[in-house]
Coordinates of C-alpha atoms in Angstrom, one line a residue:
M1 CA -59.0 -8.1 28.3
S2 CA -62.5 -7.3 29.6
L3 CA -64.8 -10.2 30.4
Q4 CA -67.1 -9.1 27.5
N5 CA -64.1 -9.4 25.1
L6 CA -63.1 -12.7 26.7
W7 CA -66.4 -14.3 26.1
F8 CA -66.7 -12.9 22.6
T9 CA -63.3 -14.7 22.0
L10 CA -64.5 -17.9 23.6
I11 CA -67.7 -17.9 21.5
A12 CA -65.5 -17.5 18.4
V13 CA -63.4 -20.4 19.5
L14 CA -66.5 -22.6 20.0
W15 CA -67.7 -21.8 16.5
C16 CA -64.2 -22.6 15.1
G17 CA -64.4 -26.0 16.8
Y18 CA -67.9 -26.6 15.6
F19 CA -67.1 -25.7 12.0
V20 CA -63.9 -27.8 12.0
L21 CA -65.5 -30.9 13.5
E22 CA -69.1 -30.8 12.3
G23 CA -67.8 -29.5 9.0
F24 CA -66.3 -32.8 8.0
D25 CA -69.5 -34.5 9.2
F26 CA -71.5 -32.4 6.8
G27 CA -69.0 -33.0 4.1
V28 CA -69.2 -36.8 4.5
G29 CA -73.0 -36.6 4.3
V30 CA -72.9 -34.5 1.2
L31 CA -70.5 -36.9 -0.5
L32 CA -72.2 -40.2 0.4
H33 CA -73.5 -40.8 -3.1
A34 CA -70.6 -39.2 -4.9
I35 CA -67.9 -41.5 -3.3
G36 CA -70.0 -44.4 -2.1
R37 CA -71.2 -46.4 -5.2
D38 CA -73.5 -48.8 -3.3
E39 CA -75.2 -49.4 0.0
R40 CA -72.2 -51.2 1.4
E41 CA -69.7 -48.5 0.5
R42 CA -71.9 -45.7 1.9
G43 CA -72.2 -47.7 5.1
L44 CA -68.4 -47.8 5.3
L45 CA -68.3 -44.0 4.8
L46 CA -70.8 -43.5 7.6
R47 CA -68.6 -45.6 9.9
T48 CA -65.8 -43.0 9.6
I49 CA -68.0 -40.5 11.5
G50 CA -69.9 -43.0 13.5
P51 CA -68.0 -42.6 16.8
V52 CA -67.8 -38.8 16.7
W53 CA -70.6 -37.1 14.9
D54 CA -73.0 -36.7 17.8
G55 CA -70.1 -35.4 20.0
N56 CA -69.2 -32.8 17.4
E57 CA -72.7 -31.3 17.7
V58 CA -72.1 -30.5 21.3
W59 CA -69.9 -27.6 20.2
L60 CA -73.0 -25.9 18.7
L61 CA -75.0 -26.4 21.9
V62 CA -72.3 -24.9 24.0
A63 CA -71.8 -22.0 21.5
G64 CA -75.6 -21.2 21.7
G65 CA -75.7 -21.6 25.4
A66 CA -72.6 -19.3 25.9
T67 CA -74.2 -16.7 23.7
F68 CA -77.5 -16.9 25.6
A69 CA -75.7 -16.5 29.0
A70 CA -72.9 -14.0 28.0
F71 CA -74.8 -11.9 25.5
P72 CA -78.5 -12.3 26.0
Q73 CA -79.5 -9.3 23.8
W74 CA -77.4 -10.7 21.0
Y75 CA -79.1 -14.1 21.4
A76 CA -82.6 -12.5 21.5
T77 CA -82.1 -10.4 18.4
L78 CA -80.4 -13.2 16.5
F79 CA -82.8 -15.9 17.2
S80 CA -85.9 -13.8 16.7
G81 CA -84.7 -12.2 13.5
F82 CA -83.2 -15.3 12.0
Y83 CA -86.0 -17.5 13.3
L84 CA -87.0 -19.2 10.1
A85 CA -83.4 -19.8 8.9
L86 CA -82.4 -21.3 12.2
L87 CA -85.5 -23.4 12.3
L88 CA -84.6 -24.8 8.9
I89 CA -81.1 -25.6 10.3
L90 CA -82.6 -27.3 13.3
V91 CA -85.0 -29.4 11.3
A92 CA -82.1 -30.5 9.0
L93 CA -80.0 -31.5 12.0
I94 CA -82.8 -33.5 13.4
V95 CA -83.6 -35.2 10.1
R96 CA -79.9 -36.0 9.7
V97 CA -79.9 -37.8 13.1
L98 CA -82.9 -39.8 11.9
A99 CA -81.1 -40.7 8.7
I100 CA -78.1 -42.0 10.6
E101 CA -80.1 -43.9 13.2
Y102 CA -82.8 -45.3 11.0
R103 CA -80.6 -46.3 8.1
N104 CA -79.8 -49.8 9.4
K105 CA -83.2 -50.5 11.0
E106 CA -84.0 -52.5 7.8
S107 CA -81.8 -54.5 5.6
D108 CA -83.7 -53.5 2.5
P109 CA -81.2 -51.7 0.1
V110 CA -83.9 -49.4 -1.1
W111 CA -84.7 -48.3 2.5
R112 CA -81.0 -47.6 3.2
K113 CA -80.6 -45.8 -0.1
R114 CA -83.5 -43.4 0.7
W115 CA -82.2 -42.6 4.1
D116 CA -78.7 -42.0 2.6
L117 CA -80.3 -39.5 0.2
V118 CA -82.1 -37.8 3.1
H119 CA -78.8 -37.7 5.0
S120 CA -77.1 -36.0 2.0
V121 CA -79.8 -33.3 1.7
S122 CA -80.0 -32.7 5.5
A123 CA -76.2 -32.3 5.6
A124 CA -76.1 -29.9 2.7
V125 CA -78.8 -27.6 4.1
P126 CA -77.0 -26.5 7.3
A127 CA -73.7 -26.4 5.5
L128 CA -75.2 -23.8 3.2
L129 CA -77.3 -21.9 5.8
W130 CA -74.6 -21.4 8.4
G131 CA -72.6 -19.4 5.8
V132 CA -75.7 -17.4 5.0
A133 CA -76.3 -16.7 8.6
F134 CA -72.8 -15.6 9.4
G135 CA -72.7 -13.5 6.2
N136 CA -75.6 -11.6 7.5
I137 CA -74.2 -11.2 11.0
V138 CA -71.0 -9.8 9.7
R139 CA -72.6 -7.6 7.0
G140 CA -75.3 -6.3 9.3
V141 CA -79.1 -6.5 9.2
P142 CA -81.8 -3.9 9.8
I143 CA -82.2 -3.4 13.5
D144 CA -84.2 -0.6 15.1
A145 CA -83.5 1.4 18.3
A146 CA -85.1 -1.3 20.4
H147 CA -82.7 -3.9 18.9
N148 CA -85.5 -5.6 17.1
Y149 CA -84.8 -7.1 13.6
T150 CA -87.0 -5.3 11.1
G151 CA -86.3 -7.2 7.9
S152 CA -87.8 -10.4 6.5
F153 CA -86.5 -13.8 5.6
F154 CA -85.8 -12.7 2.1
T155 CA -83.7 -9.8 3.5
L156 CA -81.2 -12.5 4.6
L157 CA -80.9 -13.9 1.0
N158 CA -78.6 -11.1 -0.3
P159 CA -75.7 -11.7 -2.6
Y160 CA -73.0 -11.4 0.0
A161 CA -74.7 -13.9 2.4
L162 CA -75.5 -16.3 -0.4
L163 CA -71.8 -16.2 -1.4
G164 CA -71.0 -17.0 2.3
G165 CA -73.4 -20.0 2.1
L166 CA -71.7 -21.3 -1.1
T167 CA -68.3 -20.9 0.7
T168 CA -69.3 -22.9 3.7
L169 CA -71.0 -25.6 1.6
T170 CA -68.0 -26.1 -0.7
V171 CA -65.4 -25.8 2.1
F172 CA -67.2 -28.3 4.3
T173 CA -67.6 -30.6 1.4
L174 CA -63.8 -30.3 0.7
H175 CA -63.1 -30.9 4.4
G176 CA -65.3 -34.0 4.4
A177 CA -63.5 -35.4 1.3
V178 CA -60.1 -34.8 3.0
F179 CA -61.4 -36.6 6.1
L180 CA -62.6 -39.6 4.1
A181 CA -59.2 -39.8 2.4
L182 CA -57.7 -39.8 5.8
K183 CA -60.0 -42.5 7.2
T184 CA -60.5 -44.9 4.3
T185 CA -58.4 -47.2 2.2
G186 CA -58.4 -48.6 -1.3
E187 CA -60.9 -47.4 -3.9
L188 CA -62.8 -45.3 -1.4
R189 CA -59.7 -43.4 -0.5
D190 CA -58.8 -42.9 -4.2
R191 CA -62.2 -41.5 -4.9
A192 CA -62.0 -39.2 -1.9
R193 CA -58.6 -37.9 -3.0
K194 CA -60.0 -37.3 -6.6
T195 CA -62.9 -35.4 -5.0
V196 CA -60.6 -33.2 -3.0
L197 CA -58.7 -32.2 -6.1
L198 CA -62.0 -31.6 -8.0
V199 CA -63.9 -29.6 -5.3
G200 CA -60.8 -27.8 -3.9
P201 CA -60.4 -25.2 -6.6
G202 CA -64.0 -24.2 -6.4
A203 CA -63.9 -24.0 -2.6
A204 CA -60.8 -21.8 -2.8
I205 CA -62.4 -19.4 -5.3
F206 CA -65.6 -19.0 -3.2
A207 CA -63.6 -18.6 0.0
V208 CA -61.2 -16.0 -1.5
G209 CA -64.1 -14.1 -3.0
F210 CA -66.2 -14.1 0.2
L211 CA -63.2 -13.0 2.4
T212 CA -62.2 -10.3 -0.1
W213 CA -65.8 -8.9 -0.2
T214 CA -65.7 -8.9 3.6
L215 CA -62.6 -6.9 3.8
V216 CA -63.8 -4.4 1.1
D217 CA -67.1 -3.8 3.0
L218 CA -65.1 -3.5 6.3
D219 CA -63.1 -0.6 5.0
G220 CA -64.7 2.5 6.5
A221 CA -67.1 0.6 8.7
S222 CA -67.6 1.6 12.4
H223 CA -66.6 -1.9 13.6
G224 CA -64.1 -4.6 12.8
H225 CA -60.3 -4.9 12.8
I226 CA -59.4 -4.8 9.1
A227 CA -55.7 -5.5 9.4
A228 CA -56.1 -8.5 11.7
S229 CA -59.0 -9.8 9.6
A230 CA -56.9 -9.5 6.5
V231 CA -54.0 -11.5 8.1
A232 CA -56.5 -14.2 9.1
A233 CA -57.9 -14.2 5.5
V234 CA -54.5 -14.6 4.0
L235 CA -53.7 -17.5 6.4
A236 CA -57.0 -19.1 5.4
A237 CA -56.1 -19.0 1.7
L238 CA -52.5 -20.3 2.3
T239 CA -53.6 -23.2 4.5
L240 CA -56.4 -24.2 2.1
V241 CA -54.0 -24.3 -0.8
G242 CA -51.5 -26.1 1.5
G243 CA -54.2 -28.7 2.2
L244 CA -54.8 -29.3 -1.5
L245 CA -51.1 -29.6 -2.2
A246 CA -50.8 -32.1 0.7
T247 CA -53.5 -34.2 -0.9
W248 CA -51.7 -34.1 -4.2
K249 CA -48.5 -35.2 -2.4
D250 CA -50.4 -38.1 -0.8
R251 CA -50.1 -36.7 2.7
D252 CA -53.6 -37.1 4.1
G253 CA -52.8 -36.0 7.7
W254 CA -51.3 -32.7 6.5
A255 CA -54.2 -32.2 4.1
F256 CA -56.7 -32.5 6.9
A257 CA -54.7 -30.1 9.1
G258 CA -54.6 -27.7 6.2
T259 CA -58.4 -27.6 5.6
A260 CA -59.0 -27.5 9.4
A261 CA -56.7 -24.5 9.7
A262 CA -58.3 -22.8 6.8
I263 CA -61.8 -23.2 8.5
V264 CA -60.4 -21.8 11.8
A265 CA -58.7 -18.9 10.0
T266 CA -61.8 -18.1 8.0
T267 CA -64.0 -18.1 11.1
A268 CA -61.4 -15.9 13.0
A269 CA -61.4 -13.5 10.1
L270 CA -65.2 -13.1 10.3
F271 CA -65.2 -12.6 14.1
L272 CA -62.3 -10.1 13.7
A273 CA -64.4 -8.3 11.1
L274 CA -67.3 -8.2 13.5
H275 CA -65.7 -7.1 16.8
P276 CA -66.6 -5.0 18.9
A277 CA -70.1 -5.4 17.3
V278 CA -71.9 -8.6 17.6
M279 CA -74.8 -7.6 15.3
P280 CA -74.3 -4.5 13.2
S281 CA -77.4 -2.5 12.3
T282 CA -77.7 -1.4 8.7
T283 CA -80.5 1.1 9.8
S284 CA -78.1 3.1 12.0
A285 CA -74.8 2.4 13.5
A286 CA -76.1 3.7 16.8
Y287 CA -78.6 0.8 16.9
S288 CA -75.8 -1.9 16.5
L289 CA -75.4 -4.5 19.2
T290 CA -71.9 -4.6 20.7
V291 CA -70.0 -6.6 23.2
T292 CA -70.8 -3.8 25.7
N293 CA -74.5 -3.1 25.2
A294 CA -75.5 -6.8 24.6
S295 CA -73.6 -8.5 27.5
S296 CA -74.7 -9.8 30.8
S297 CA -73.6 -8.3 34.1
H298 CA -70.0 -8.5 35.3
Y299 CA -71.0 -10.9 38.1
T300 CA -72.6 -13.3 35.6
L301 CA -69.6 -13.2 33.3
T302 CA -67.3 -13.8 36.3
V303 CA -69.1 -16.9 37.4
M304 CA -69.3 -18.2 33.8
S305 CA -65.5 -17.7 33.5
W306 CA -64.7 -19.8 36.5
V307 CA -67.0 -22.6 35.4
A308 CA -65.5 -22.6 31.9
L309 CA -62.0 -22.6 33.4
A310 CA -62.8 -25.7 35.5
F311 CA -64.7 -27.8 33.0
T312 CA -63.5 -26.8 29.5
P313 CA -60.1 -28.7 29.8
L314 CA -61.9 -31.9 30.9
V315 CA -64.2 -31.7 27.9
L316 CA -61.3 -31.1 25.5
L317 CA -59.3 -33.9 26.9
Y318 CA -62.2 -36.3 26.6
Q319 CA -62.9 -35.4 23.0
A320 CA -59.2 -35.7 22.2
W321 CA -59.2 -39.1 23.7
T322 CA -62.2 -40.1 21.7
Y323 CA -60.5 -39.1 18.4
W324 CA -57.3 -41.0 19.5
V325 CA -59.2 -44.2 20.2
F326 CA -61.0 -44.1 16.8
R327 CA -58.0 -42.8 14.8
A328 CA -57.7 -45.9 12.6
R329 CA -58.8 -46.1 9.0
V330 CA -62.0 -47.9 8.0
T331 CA -60.8 -50.4 5.4
G332 CA -62.7 -51.0 2.1
D333 CA -63.0 -54.8 2.7
G334 CA -64.9 -54.2 5.9
S335 CA -62.1 -55.1 8.3
V336 CA -61.1 -52.7 11.1
S337 CA -58.1 -51.9 13.1
V338 CA -57.2 -53.7 16.4
L339 CA -58.5 -50.7 18.4
A340 CA -61.8 -50.7 16.6
R341 CA -62.1 -54.5 16.8
R342 CA -61.8 -54.4 20.6
S343 CA -64.9 -52.3 20.8
G344 CA -67.2 -55.0 19.8
P345 CA -67.8 -58.1 17.6
E346 CA -66.8 -57.6 14.0
G347 CA -65.7 -54.1 14.7
E348 CA -69.0 -52.8 16.0
L349 CA -69.0 -49.3 17.5
P350 CA -69.6 -49.0 21.3
G351 CA -73.3 -49.0 22.1
H352 CA -74.3 -50.3 18.7
T353 CA -75.3 -53.7 17.4
H354 CA -74.1 -55.1 14.2
E355 CA -77.2 -53.6 12.5
G356 CA -76.7 -50.4 14.5
S357 CA -76.6 -46.8 13.3
A358 CA -72.9 -46.7 12.3
A359 CA -72.5 -50.3 11.2

């Protein structure tokens, strides 16, 4: 495997990790008012992601940094052409942080309810727009001979990309509901499981439709691996259905594994449909950005590879340890597990006061 293909694969892995981990964060945010009936219950829902949500965002930073370093031309065309869409995502992510951090700065229930509403909106926006963005990347956008994007913001709002946005929004919402069923007890868990069974069929329909459209468009294209992408798409459908069945059988752990695997398989299907292009041009295939003409020098990729080899295992081990430490459920009566109780008085999260952001 060439270094260009290696880094294309690593970037795909980073996006898989981001969508799996940040996906349930988005889903929890979207479902705050649907599952949490009052301020106290919504606070409990936020505690399920309290120890991990900011760490999950690191996957996005690393994916963006890796793209900038390994494929600077891809980064330049993508971020200039998708500037407004990516700015909306960035603003939503910033506002979501404010909603999480500011929620408990006041004890007024109205104050908290408003920030919870802001949180739900700011979680739904990137959940939708990431699908729109990736739909356009896979489908292709107008790019000229100088590799400049020549379309407008409304060019990105085509039916295929919007279907991609609905797919990510519903799948992330489903993933968040499965996560809440895994991390809560009592009535909150019951509502989360009902939400899984309610949202699941719609998410499956959107996902199957989006992946089928992807494979149909891929037939005859100058890029993509249609057979491998089809296999990944089938795996995505099977694991998504398997996750729904696991919820129905009251197996929350297997349900979460199913939706996580479905997200990974869907992301893999999109990257397989894209390779060896990184941004196809709808103006002319000759103007498309590929892993070859968009990459950095061999020396740069070599240095990056050694750095990644040294530090990536340490980061993965640390994040795995974090999830292990905070693996216990958040109970509906406000009590916490022994592990959580050790982290602070009354189960506070490390680095937070009782009125802290994740309390």
